[in-house]
Amino acid sequence: MDWLVISVLFGSFFVFLGIGVPISFAIGVSSLLTIMLSLPFDAAITVISQKMATGLDSFALLAIPFFILAGNIMNQGGIAMRLIEFAKILGGRLPGSLAHVNVIANMMFGAISGSAVASAAAVGGTMSPLQKKEGYDPSFSAAVNISSCPTGLLIPPSNTFIVYSLISGGTSIAALFLAGYIPGLMMGLGLMLVAGFIAKKRGYPIAPRASKAEVIRKTLEALPSLGLIIVIMGGIIAGIFTATEASAIAVVYTLMLAMVFYREVSIKQLPSIILESVLTTSIVMLLIGASMGMSWAMANADIPYMISDALMAVSDNPIIIILMINIILLVVGVFMDMTPALLIFTPIFLPIALDLGMDPVHFGIMMTFNLCIGICTPPVGSALFIGCSVAKVRINKVIRPLLPFYAVLILALMLVTFIPQLSLILPQTLLGY
């Protein structure tokens, strides 16, 4: 019966995905079929409906629509170009300067918008023509953009951490936000090292030195955008407001920035921006609700404990088990987008990690970092598709240039996995976590 439940749950889920059923419905229907193994249909449909409704009844989830709206306002607000100009000041004198600018701009824009796909489109769409003009190989430029756009999912504010907090049973969002800084910077710096090495080997140009007046002007133009991070994180650390309240403040801040300071967004554009945000939010919320039903189905059938026993049967060495979890998540990330993977596999692997003595914040950072790699990989990597589209490069042409970037990302993942203080030092120092 136990393995029958697992077979029905995951078998039906992957069959539905294979025939093109939207992932939210695939999760919901496979969960319903699993619950029906132990309950009659009317009781099963009642249970899954209740779990979907109660799963969305969370104050913390209010942060998601607000951060999505803030991100969409930024996308239309001319912020990307100003951050790119500022990134040129920071990375312009390094070998292959435009590659470094791409990485730095993705780190800043991704952190502000909270979206890897938006970052890949906004920054990549601007940088690709500039790099082509300077003689950069388009495949190399696309690889740099694709591999660096997920850095913003680790550098807060990040909707991914809010989703993880909910599914993990209330892990501190503030602690997760702070814990993401060092791993996110490690990811970006590692990619810059690889990009710099390749650029120097190929003789890509170094940008001319900017004048002092230009440095001051570009810095002042970018500071209001970067100020959002300071306002949000400063307020959360100081205890002035919660992460949910910070998301509403982010909307007000970005509206003032885009409409008053930069004057890139008009009142006529707001309805379309709000509608786009509503559509994105509804997709995410339906996914979260369906995943809550699946979490209950898995817990009711003791699936997490069965998988834990199976892993423990392979080895009782914590290092081996954590490595196995990472390998499984890397494979999952190849075939599944980040949010559903997080929602489905956190209830399975978090109890195992806790039994091994792993901190839930550290595990959340490790899992997010791992799945960030997945969105850069074929066949379903959203960042890969967007990055290739804006660079006008075929996917098969960009896979080989991506390999050294994949290698450094996996190396950084191993460091984050086995050195917990990389994730925990900031929450412990600033929050007393």
Short mmCIF file of C-alpha atoms in Angstrom, two decimals:
data_model
loop_
_atom_site.label_atom_id
_atom_site.label_comp_id
_atom_site.label_asym_id
_atom_site.label_seq_id
_atom_site.Cartn_x
_atom_site.Cartn_y
_atom_site.Cartn_z
CA MET A 1 0.00 0.00 0.00
CA ASP A 2 2.80 2.44 0.91
CA TRP A 3 4.61 2.18 -2.42
CA LEU A 4 1.24 2.14 -4.22
CA VAL A 5 0.53 5.59 -2.78
CA ILE A 6 3.91 6.92 -3.98
CA SER A 7 3.36 5.36 -7.41
CA VAL A 8 -0.11 6.91 -7.77
CA LEU A 9 0.98 10.35 -6.53
CA PHE A 10 4.16 10.81 -8.53
CA GLY A 11 3.19 8.53 -11.42
CA SER A 12 -0.05 10.39 -12.16
CA PHE A 13 1.69 13.75 -11.60
CA PHE A 14 4.38 13.08 -14.20
CA VAL A 15 1.85 11.56 -16.62
CA PHE A 16 -0.26 14.72 -16.40
CA LEU A 17 2.83 16.87 -16.95
CA GLY A 18 3.83 14.72 -19.91
CA ILE A 19 0.49 15.21 -21.67
CA GLY A 20 0.62 18.98 -21.15
CA VAL A 21 -1.72 19.51 -18.19
CA PRO A 22 -0.87 22.81 -16.40
CA ILE A 23 1.27 22.06 -13.36
CA SER A 24 -1.20 23.43 -10.79
CA PHE A 25 -3.93 21.09 -12.07
CA ALA A 26 -1.46 18.19 -12.34
CA ILE A 27 -0.57 18.66 -8.66
CA GLY A 28 -4.22 19.01 -7.58
CA VAL A 29 -5.60 16.02 -9.50
CA SER A 30 -2.70 13.69 -8.58
CA SER A 31 -3.18 14.68 -4.91
CA LEU A 32 -6.92 13.96 -5.18
CA LEU A 33 -6.27 10.51 -6.70
CA THR A 34 -3.83 9.73 -3.88
CA ILE A 35 -6.25 10.79 -1.12
CA MET A 36 -8.97 8.66 -2.76
CA LEU A 37 -6.89 5.55 -1.96
CA SER A 38 -7.80 6.04 1.70
CA LEU A 39 -10.99 8.14 1.59
CA PRO A 40 -14.19 8.08 -0.53
CA PHE A 41 -14.46 10.64 -3.32
CA ASP A 42 -16.75 13.11 -1.51
CA ALA A 43 -14.49 13.15 1.58
CA ALA A 44 -11.34 13.39 -0.56
CA ILE A 45 -12.63 16.38 -2.56
CA THR A 46 -13.67 18.08 0.70
CA VAL A 47 -10.27 17.53 2.29
CA ILE A 48 -8.26 18.82 -0.68
CA SER A 49 -10.55 21.87 -1.03
CA GLN A 50 -10.11 22.69 2.65
CA LYS A 51 -6.34 22.29 2.48
CA MET A 52 -6.13 24.55 -0.56
CA ALA A 53 -8.21 27.25 1.17
CA THR A 54 -6.45 27.08 4.53
CA GLY A 55 -3.05 26.94 2.83
CA LEU A 56 -3.70 30.33 1.25
CA ASP A 57 -5.04 31.83 4.49
CA SER A 58 -1.69 33.31 5.50
CA PHE A 59 -0.74 36.93 6.22
CA ALA A 60 2.80 36.28 4.95
CA LEU A 61 1.44 35.42 1.48
CA LEU A 62 0.20 39.00 1.06
CA ALA A 63 3.84 39.89 0.39
CA ILE A 64 3.82 37.96 -2.90
CA PRO A 65 1.32 40.11 -4.88
CA PHE A 66 2.91 43.30 -3.56
CA PHE A 67 6.46 42.26 -4.48
CA ILE A 68 5.22 41.09 -7.91
CA LEU A 69 3.54 44.46 -8.47
CA ALA A 70 6.65 46.33 -7.32
CA GLY A 71 8.76 44.23 -9.70
CA ASN A 72 6.47 44.93 -12.66
CA ILE A 73 6.54 48.67 -11.93
CA MET A 74 10.35 48.51 -11.92
CA ASN A 75 10.40 46.66 -15.24
CA GLN A 76 8.51 49.55 -16.83
CA GLY A 77 10.24 52.27 -14.84
CA GLY A 78 13.57 52.58 -16.66
CA ILE A 79 15.45 51.11 -13.71
CA ALA A 80 17.34 48.45 -15.68
CA MET A 81 19.19 50.97 -17.85
CA ARG A 82 20.24 53.06 -14.85
CA LEU A 83 21.52 49.99 -13.00
CA ILE A 84 23.47 48.90 -16.11
CA GLU A 85 25.11 52.32 -16.31
CA PHE A 86 26.03 52.07 -12.61
CA ALA A 87 27.33 48.51 -13.14
CA LYS A 88 29.64 49.89 -15.86
CA ILE A 89 31.23 52.07 -13.17
CA LEU A 90 31.81 49.02 -10.92
CA GLY A 91 32.99 46.48 -13.50
CA GLY A 92 34.07 48.59 -16.44
CA ARG A 93 37.82 48.25 -15.90
CA LEU A 94 37.91 44.45 -15.64
CA PRO A 95 38.86 42.17 -18.58
CA GLY A 96 35.75 41.60 -20.67
CA SER A 97 34.10 44.51 -18.89
CA LEU A 98 30.66 44.13 -20.48
CA ALA A 99 30.38 40.53 -19.21
CA HIS A 100 31.07 41.75 -15.66
CA VAL A 101 28.57 44.57 -16.15
CA ASN A 102 25.97 41.98 -17.17
CA VAL A 103 26.54 39.93 -14.00
CA ILE A 104 26.55 42.96 -11.66
CA ALA A 105 23.44 44.45 -13.30
CA ASN A 106 21.62 41.10 -12.97
CA MET A 107 22.55 40.92 -9.29
CA MET A 108 21.17 44.40 -8.64
CA PHE A 109 18.11 44.26 -10.90
CA GLY A 110 17.22 40.71 -9.83
CA ALA A 111 17.49 41.70 -6.17
CA ILE A 112 15.18 44.67 -6.71
CA SER A 113 12.63 42.96 -8.98
CA GLY A 114 12.83 39.49 -7.36
CA SER A 115 12.51 37.79 -10.75
CA ALA A 116 15.21 35.93 -12.66
CA VAL A 117 13.18 35.95 -15.88
CA ALA A 118 12.53 39.70 -15.70
CA SER A 119 16.21 40.27 -15.02
CA ALA A 120 17.29 38.08 -17.97
CA ALA A 121 14.93 39.98 -20.29
CA ALA A 122 15.59 43.53 -19.06
CA VAL A 123 19.37 43.32 -18.58
CA GLY A 124 20.04 40.83 -21.36
CA GLY A 125 17.93 42.77 -23.83
CA THR A 126 20.06 45.85 -23.20
CA MET A 127 23.47 44.18 -22.90
CA SER A 128 23.32 41.75 -25.86
CA PRO A 129 23.48 44.44 -28.60
CA LEU A 130 26.25 46.28 -26.73
CA GLN A 131 28.33 43.11 -26.38
CA LYS A 132 27.78 42.14 -30.02
CA LYS A 133 28.96 45.60 -31.09
CA GLU A 134 32.16 45.13 -29.03
CA GLY A 135 32.91 41.79 -30.70
CA TYR A 136 31.69 39.39 -28.00
CA ASP A 137 30.56 35.93 -29.09
CA PRO A 138 26.72 36.05 -28.82
CA SER A 139 26.68 32.54 -27.30
CA PHE A 140 29.12 33.61 -24.57
CA SER A 141 27.10 36.78 -23.87
CA ALA A 142 23.89 34.74 -23.59
CA ALA A 143 25.60 32.22 -21.27
CA VAL A 144 26.74 35.02 -18.93
CA ASN A 145 23.26 36.54 -18.84
CA ILE A 146 21.47 33.20 -18.34
CA SER A 147 23.74 31.96 -15.54
CA SER A 148 23.75 35.27 -13.62
CA CYS A 149 20.06 36.21 -13.72
CA PRO A 150 19.07 33.81 -10.85
CA THR A 151 21.35 35.68 -8.39
CA GLY A 152 18.40 37.96 -7.60
CA LEU A 153 16.45 34.98 -6.26
CA LEU A 154 19.01 34.67 -3.44
CA ILE A 155 19.65 38.38 -2.83
CA PRO A 156 16.51 39.72 -1.11
CA PRO A 157 13.75 40.63 -1.29
CA SER A 158 12.77 37.28 -2.82
CA ASN A 159 9.32 35.73 -3.29
CA THR A 160 11.01 32.32 -3.29
CA PHE A 161 11.95 32.72 0.38
CA ILE A 162 8.37 33.72 1.25
CA VAL A 163 7.05 30.54 -0.40
CA TYR A 164 9.67 28.44 1.40
CA SER A 165 8.78 30.07 4.74
CA LEU A 166 5.14 29.11 4.27
CA ILE A 167 5.74 25.51 3.16
CA SER A 168 8.38 24.89 5.85
CA GLY A 169 6.03 25.81 8.67
CA GLY A 170 6.96 29.43 9.35
CA THR A 171 10.74 29.75 9.01
CA SER A 172 11.67 33.39 9.67
CA ILE A 173 11.41 35.41 6.44
CA ALA A 174 13.74 38.08 7.83
CA ALA A 175 16.36 35.41 8.62
CA LEU A 176 15.98 33.91 5.12
CA PHE A 177 16.35 37.34 3.51
CA LEU A 178 19.58 38.04 5.40
CA ALA A 179 20.89 34.52 4.86
CA GLY A 180 20.65 34.92 1.08
CA TYR A 181 23.13 37.78 0.77
CA ILE A 182 26.46 35.95 1.05
CA PRO A 183 25.45 32.94 -1.12
CA GLY A 184 23.97 35.33 -3.71
CA LEU A 185 27.16 37.39 -3.82
CA MET A 186 29.22 34.19 -3.99
CA MET A 187 27.19 33.08 -6.98
CA GLY A 188 27.75 36.40 -8.76
CA LEU A 189 31.47 36.65 -7.95
CA GLY A 190 32.07 33.05 -9.03
CA LEU A 191 30.44 33.75 -12.38
CA MET A 192 32.52 36.92 -12.76
CA LEU A 193 35.72 34.93 -12.20
CA VAL A 194 34.79 32.47 -14.97
CA ALA A 195 33.63 35.25 -17.30
CA GLY A 196 36.82 37.25 -16.64
CA PHE A 197 39.06 34.25 -17.33
CA ILE A 198 37.31 33.46 -20.63
CA ALA A 199 37.19 37.13 -21.65
CA LYS A 200 40.91 37.63 -20.99
CA LYS A 201 41.73 34.45 -22.93
CA ARG A 202 39.70 35.68 -25.92
CA GLY A 203 40.97 39.26 -25.70
CA TYR A 204 37.64 40.96 -25.16
CA PRO A 205 38.02 44.73 -24.64
CA ILE A 206 38.19 46.74 -21.42
CA ALA A 207 35.93 49.78 -21.26
CA PRO A 208 37.58 53.23 -21.20
CA ARG A 209 37.90 54.86 -17.78
CA ALA A 210 34.88 56.99 -16.88
CA SER A 211 35.38 60.62 -15.86
CA LYS A 212 34.74 61.66 -12.26
CA ALA A 213 31.67 63.67 -13.32
CA GLU A 214 30.27 60.62 -15.16
CA VAL A 215 30.86 58.39 -12.13
CA ILE A 216 29.01 60.83 -9.86
CA ARG A 217 26.11 61.29 -12.29
CA LYS A 218 25.53 57.57 -12.92
CA THR A 219 25.85 56.76 -9.22
CA LEU A 220 23.31 59.42 -8.25
CA GLU A 221 20.89 58.16 -10.92
CA ALA A 222 21.12 54.58 -9.62
CA LEU A 223 21.04 55.32 -5.88
CA PRO A 224 17.25 55.84 -5.63
CA SER A 225 16.70 52.38 -7.19
CA LEU A 226 19.23 50.73 -4.86
CA GLY A 227 17.64 52.62 -1.97
CA LEU A 228 14.69 50.23 -2.13
CA ILE A 229 16.88 47.40 -0.79
CA ILE A 230 18.15 49.64 2.02
CA VAL A 231 14.62 50.75 2.98
CA ILE A 232 13.17 47.22 2.96
CA MET A 233 16.03 45.36 4.64
CA GLY A 234 16.80 48.22 7.04
CA GLY A 235 13.17 48.34 8.17
CA ILE A 236 12.96 44.56 8.63
CA ILE A 237 16.26 44.33 10.55
CA ALA A 238 15.36 47.30 12.75
CA GLY A 239 11.97 45.75 13.50
CA ILE A 240 10.07 48.74 12.06
CA PHE A 241 7.93 46.53 9.83
CA THR A 242 7.47 42.88 8.83
CA ALA A 243 8.36 41.41 5.44
CA THR A 244 4.69 41.60 4.41
CA GLU A 245 4.44 45.27 5.36
CA ALA A 246 7.76 45.87 3.59
CA SER A 247 6.23 44.53 0.34
CA ALA A 248 3.51 47.21 0.47
CA ILE A 249 6.13 49.88 1.19
CA ALA A 250 8.06 48.57 -1.85
CA VAL A 251 5.03 49.24 -4.08
CA VAL A 252 4.70 52.83 -2.81
CA TYR A 253 8.45 53.40 -3.18
CA THR A 254 8.62 52.05 -6.73
CA LEU A 255 5.53 54.00 -7.78
CA MET A 256 7.10 57.24 -6.55
CA LEU A 257 10.37 56.31 -8.25
CA ALA A 258 8.87 55.36 -11.63
CA MET A 259 6.19 58.07 -11.82
CA VAL A 260 7.70 61.06 -10.02
CA PHE A 261 11.49 60.69 -9.93
CA TYR A 262 12.28 58.92 -13.23
CA ARG A 263 8.95 59.80 -14.95
CA GLU A 264 9.03 56.59 -17.00
CA VAL A 265 5.55 55.32 -16.02
CA SER A 266 2.32 57.24 -16.61
CA ILE A 267 -1.08 56.79 -14.96
CA LYS A 268 -2.38 55.30 -18.24
CA GLN A 269 0.13 52.43 -17.94
CA LEU A 270 -0.90 51.45 -14.41
CA PRO A 271 -3.99 49.35 -15.33
CA SER A 272 -1.92 47.10 -17.61
CA ILE A 273 0.85 46.79 -14.98
CA ILE A 274 -1.72 45.89 -12.29
CA LEU A 275 -3.46 43.39 -14.60
CA GLU A 276 -0.15 41.68 -15.38
CA SER A 277 0.60 41.50 -11.65
CA VAL A 278 -2.85 40.02 -10.92
CA LEU A 279 -2.35 37.31 -13.57
CA THR A 280 1.09 36.38 -12.22
CA THR A 281 -0.19 36.37 -8.63
CA SER A 282 -3.15 34.13 -9.50
CA ILE A 283 -0.83 31.59 -11.13
CA VAL A 284 1.46 31.53 -8.09
CA MET A 285 -1.41 31.35 -5.58
CA LEU A 286 -3.16 28.50 -7.42
CA LEU A 287 0.14 26.64 -7.44
CA ILE A 288 0.63 27.20 -3.70
CA GLY A 289 -2.94 26.12 -2.90
CA ALA A 290 -2.64 22.93 -4.97
CA SER A 291 0.74 22.17 -3.38
CA MET A 292 -0.80 22.44 0.09
CA GLY A 293 -3.18 19.66 -0.91
CA MET A 294 -0.26 17.57 -2.13
CA SER A 295 1.65 18.22 1.10
CA TRP A 296 -1.29 16.91 3.13
CA ALA A 297 -1.61 13.85 0.86
CA MET A 298 2.09 13.09 1.32
CA ALA A 299 1.97 13.60 5.10
CA ASN A 300 -1.20 11.46 5.40
CA ALA A 301 0.55 8.61 3.56
CA ASP A 302 3.84 9.08 5.52
CA ILE A 303 5.69 9.59 2.24
CA PRO A 304 8.40 11.86 3.75
CA TYR A 305 9.23 9.16 6.32
CA MET A 306 9.32 6.45 3.67
CA ILE A 307 11.74 8.49 1.54
CA SER A 308 13.79 9.26 4.67
CA ASP A 309 14.01 5.55 5.49
CA ALA A 310 15.05 4.81 1.89
CA LEU A 311 17.85 7.39 2.03
CA MET A 312 18.98 6.18 5.45
CA ALA A 313 19.12 2.64 4.08
CA VAL A 314 21.69 3.80 1.52
CA SER A 315 23.89 5.50 4.12
CA ASP A 316 23.72 6.89 7.65
CA ASN A 317 26.45 9.42 6.89
CA PRO A 318 24.90 12.94 6.94
CA ILE A 319 27.31 14.20 4.27
CA ILE A 320 26.29 11.42 1.86
CA ILE A 321 22.57 12.01 2.51
CA ILE A 322 22.84 15.79 1.95
CA LEU A 323 24.81 15.09 -1.24
CA MET A 324 22.06 12.73 -2.41
CA ILE A 325 19.40 15.37 -1.69
CA ASN A 326 21.39 17.90 -3.71
CA ILE A 327 21.77 15.49 -6.63
CA ILE A 328 18.03 14.70 -6.60
CA LEU A 329 17.19 18.44 -6.54
CA LEU A 330 19.61 19.16 -9.40
CA VAL A 331 17.86 16.48 -11.48
CA VAL A 332 14.43 17.80 -10.44
CA GLY A 333 15.47 21.34 -11.40
CA VAL A 334 16.26 20.17 -14.93
CA PHE A 335 12.66 19.06 -15.48
CA MET A 336 10.63 21.33 -13.17
CA ASP A 337 10.40 25.07 -12.59
CA MET A 338 11.58 26.50 -9.29
CA THR A 339 8.33 27.29 -7.43
CA PRO A 340 6.58 23.92 -7.94
CA ALA A 341 9.83 22.09 -7.12
CA LEU A 342 10.13 24.06 -3.90
CA LEU A 343 6.51 23.42 -2.97
CA ILE A 344 6.62 19.68 -3.69
CA PHE A 345 10.05 18.70 -2.35
CA THR A 346 10.40 20.91 0.75
CA PRO A 347 7.90 18.77 2.75
CA ILE A 348 9.83 15.66 1.65
CA PHE A 349 13.42 16.72 2.30
CA LEU A 350 13.13 19.28 5.13
CA PRO A 351 12.22 16.68 7.81
CA ILE A 352 15.25 14.61 6.74
CA ALA A 353 17.51 17.67 6.95
CA LEU A 354 16.14 18.56 10.40
CA ASP A 355 16.77 15.00 11.62
CA LEU A 356 20.39 15.44 10.48
CA GLY A 357 20.67 18.63 12.57
CA MET A 358 20.50 21.06 9.65
CA ASP A 359 19.06 24.52 10.34
CA PRO A 360 15.83 25.23 8.35
CA VAL A 361 17.20 28.61 7.17
CA HIS A 362 20.41 26.97 5.93
CA PHE A 363 18.40 24.24 4.20
CA GLY A 364 16.17 26.85 2.53
CA ILE A 365 19.20 28.70 1.15
CA MET A 366 20.77 25.44 -0.05
CA MET A 367 17.54 24.33 -1.76
CA THR A 368 16.96 27.72 -3.40
CA PHE A 369 20.57 27.88 -4.63
CA ASN A 370 20.25 24.36 -6.03
CA LEU A 371 17.02 25.09 -7.90
CA CYS A 372 18.47 28.35 -9.24
CA ILE A 373 20.82 26.18 -11.29
CA GLY A 374 17.82 24.29 -12.69
CA ILE A 375 16.21 27.36 -14.28
CA CYS A 376 19.37 27.79 -16.40
CA THR A 377 19.29 24.24 -17.77
CA PRO A 378 17.39 22.57 -20.64
CA PRO A 379 14.77 21.35 -21.35
CA VAL A 380 12.45 23.57 -19.23
CA GLY A 381 14.74 26.28 -17.83
CA SER A 382 12.77 29.53 -18.04
CA ALA A 383 15.90 31.70 -17.76
CA LEU A 384 17.54 29.67 -20.55
CA PHE A 385 14.65 30.30 -22.95
CA ILE A 386 14.39 34.02 -22.18
CA GLY A 387 18.18 34.51 -22.30
CA CYS A 388 18.44 32.82 -25.70
CA SER A 389 15.44 34.75 -26.99
CA VAL A 390 16.77 38.23 -26.11
CA ALA A 391 20.26 37.31 -27.40
CA LYS A 392 18.79 35.81 -30.60
CA VAL A 393 20.84 32.62 -30.10
CA ARG A 394 19.63 29.04 -30.50
CA ILE A 395 19.61 26.93 -27.33
CA ASN A 396 21.95 24.28 -28.75
CA LYS A 397 24.57 27.00 -29.41
CA VAL A 398 24.60 28.21 -25.79
CA ILE A 399 24.86 24.88 -23.92
CA ARG A 400 28.62 24.45 -24.38
CA PRO A 401 29.48 28.04 -23.29
CA LEU A 402 27.30 27.45 -20.21
CA LEU A 403 29.29 24.41 -18.99
CA PRO A 404 32.06 26.33 -17.12
CA PHE A 405 29.37 28.48 -15.49
CA TYR A 406 27.45 25.36 -14.40
CA ALA A 407 30.70 24.04 -12.87
CA VAL A 408 31.30 27.15 -10.76
CA LEU A 409 27.64 27.24 -9.68
CA ILE A 410 27.84 23.63 -8.45
CA LEU A 411 31.13 24.38 -6.65
CA ALA A 412 29.51 27.38 -4.92
CA LEU A 413 26.49 25.19 -4.05
CA MET A 414 28.79 22.69 -2.32
CA LEU A 415 30.40 25.51 -0.30
CA VAL A 416 26.98 26.83 0.76
CA THR A 417 25.83 23.29 1.61
CA PHE A 418 28.76 22.26 3.78
CA ILE A 419 29.69 25.63 5.35
CA PRO A 420 26.50 26.62 7.20
CA GLN A 421 27.95 29.91 8.49
CA LEU A 422 27.97 31.31 4.96
CA SER A 423 24.18 31.38 5.28
CA LEU A 424 23.71 31.82 9.02
CA ILE A 425 26.29 34.44 10.03
CA LEU A 426 24.19 37.47 9.01
CA PRO A 427 20.92 36.30 10.65
CA GLN A 428 22.82 35.35 13.80
CA THR A 429 24.73 38.66 13.92
CA LEU A 430 21.94 41.07 12.99
CA LEU A 431 18.82 39.28 14.27
CA GLY A 432 20.23 37.10 17.06
CA TYR A 433 18.75 34.14 15.18
#
